[in-house]
Amino acid sequence: MSKIKIAELFYSIQGEGRYMGVPSVFLRTFGCNFKCAGFGMPRGQLSTEVDAIAQIADKFKVYEELPLVSTGCDSYASWDPRFKDLSPMLTSDAIADRICEIIPHGEWKDEHLVITGGEPLLGWQRAYPDLLDHPKMRGLKEITFETNGTQKLTSEFKLFLKQWAQNPPFASREITFSVSAKLPCSGEKWEEAILPEVVCEYEEVGTAYLKFVIATEQDFKDAECAIGAYRAAGFKGHVYLMPVGGVESVYALNNRTVADLAMKNGLRYSDRLQVPLFKNEWGT
Ligand code: SF4
């Protein structure tokens, strides 16, 4: 039976993108190929907020005790090895059982599954079929992979997803790739973060859309440039702009500006409902 290292598994409302407002189970896998230490920092500088937390990592026994950060990656504990002990390896059985405990009716109804991270399309692609084929997952109709858009699908997983989408008892299941492509404000290198051919491949399997985190006019110019590259490669999906801000003070500073930018340019706006609703606490 497959095992997955799980940073968090919780039930909440999807706060971002296409399924904003939909009751959702979040399966946050451990591991990421990026650090995104540039978020919320002046251009060219990297956040050291997490380093300070890591120095006292022993103090924290559960996720809920970890401090939130206002710069860098707001889900740092889902990939930073200094916090790896907070993420257990769970079998597909254990994950499916836990999901049935946390959803309101003890079985899938209208809830949607979000597989997020970290970067959920790293090595765990080999483990998902076991979980998605589990008898307790039969009622699941919609799934989203929240990815940074840098990981190719393996041919085995691609084939599995195509079949899973059409398997009984549902004539069709909906597979979505929410691609949060990382612009230079993340601190990551363009040539490693903007990989249009990878994202175009997701469209062969399901619906894919791009979601850019925007803090400044320069970020928007970078997003325009990236959109051009994705379109040139044949990407057909929607594009969302989303305000930066894992904490309310930062989010509130630029949500309106980003909404205006989206409207002015005929793009979609994604909120971050988890910030005003739940203060972006762990488990939301
Ligand atoms: S890709 Fe996502 S999870 Fe990974 S470091 Fe960047 S923001 Fe964090």
mmCIF file of N, CA and C and ligand atoms in Angstrom, residues 32 34-36 39 73 75 79 118 148 182, ligand 1:
data_model
loop_
_atom_site.group_PDB
_atom_site.id
_atom_site.type_symbol
_atom_site.label_atom_id
_atom_site.label_comp_id
_atom_site.label_asym_id
_atom_site.label_seq_id
_atom_site.Cartn_x
_atom_site.Cartn_y
_atom_site.Cartn_z
ATOM 1 N N CYS A 32 8.924 20.465 -1.562
ATOM 2 C CA CYS A 32 8.779 21.435 -2.661
ATOM 3 C C CYS A 32 10.145 21.638 -3.296
ATOM 4 N N PHE A 34 10.923 24.535 -4.617
ATOM 5 C CA PHE A 34 11.222 25.959 -4.464
ATOM 6 C C PHE A 34 11.251 26.352 -2.988
ATOM 7 N N LYS A 35 11.625 27.633 -2.752
ATOM 8 C CA LYS A 35 11.585 28.189 -1.392
ATOM 9 C C LYS A 35 10.723 29.456 -1.351
ATOM 10 N N CYS A 36 10.677 30.173 -2.446
ATOM 11 C CA CYS A 36 9.869 31.403 -2.584
ATOM 12 C C CYS A 36 10.131 32.389 -1.440
ATOM 13 N N PHE A 39 8.850 36.428 -1.520
ATOM 14 C CA PHE A 39 7.498 36.987 -1.348
ATOM 15 C C PHE A 39 7.459 38.013 -0.216
ATOM 16 N N CYS A 73 7.459 32.006 1.888
ATOM 17 C CA CYS A 73 6.372 31.037 1.633
ATOM 18 C C CYS A 73 5.518 30.880 2.886
ATOM 19 N N SER A 75 3.452 28.563 3.529
ATOM 20 C CA SER A 75 3.315 27.169 3.987
ATOM 21 C C SER A 75 4.700 26.525 4.106
ATOM 22 N N TRP A 79 7.520 22.030 3.456
ATOM 23 C CA TRP A 79 8.649 21.578 2.631
ATOM 24 C C TRP A 79 10.001 21.759 3.316
ATOM 25 N N GLY A 118 3.537 22.784 -0.203
ATOM 26 C CA GLY A 118 4.577 22.118 -0.997
ATOM 27 C C GLY A 118 4.221 22.043 -2.487
ATOM 28 N N ASN A 148 2.981 24.373 -8.671
ATOM 29 C CA ASN A 148 3.712 25.549 -9.172
ATOM 30 C C ASN A 148 4.004 25.423 -10.671
ATOM 31 N N LYS A 182 5.425 30.861 -10.492
ATOM 32 C CA LYS A 182 6.176 31.792 -9.651
ATOM 33 C C LYS A 182 6.902 32.853 -10.473
HETATM 34 S S1 SF4 B 1 6.082 26.763 -4.678
HETATM 35 FE FE1 SF4 B 1 4.451 27.116 -3.171
HETATM 36 S S2 SF4 B 1 4.897 25.710 -1.475
HETATM 37 FE FE2 SF4 B 1 6.745 25.807 -2.750
HETATM 38 S S3 SF4 B 1 7.965 27.370 -1.747
HETATM 39 FE FE3 SF4 B 1 6.784 28.395 -3.349
HETATM 40 S S4 SF4 B 1 4.918 29.136 -2.363
HETATM 41 FE FE4 SF4 B 1 5.883 27.633 -0.994
#
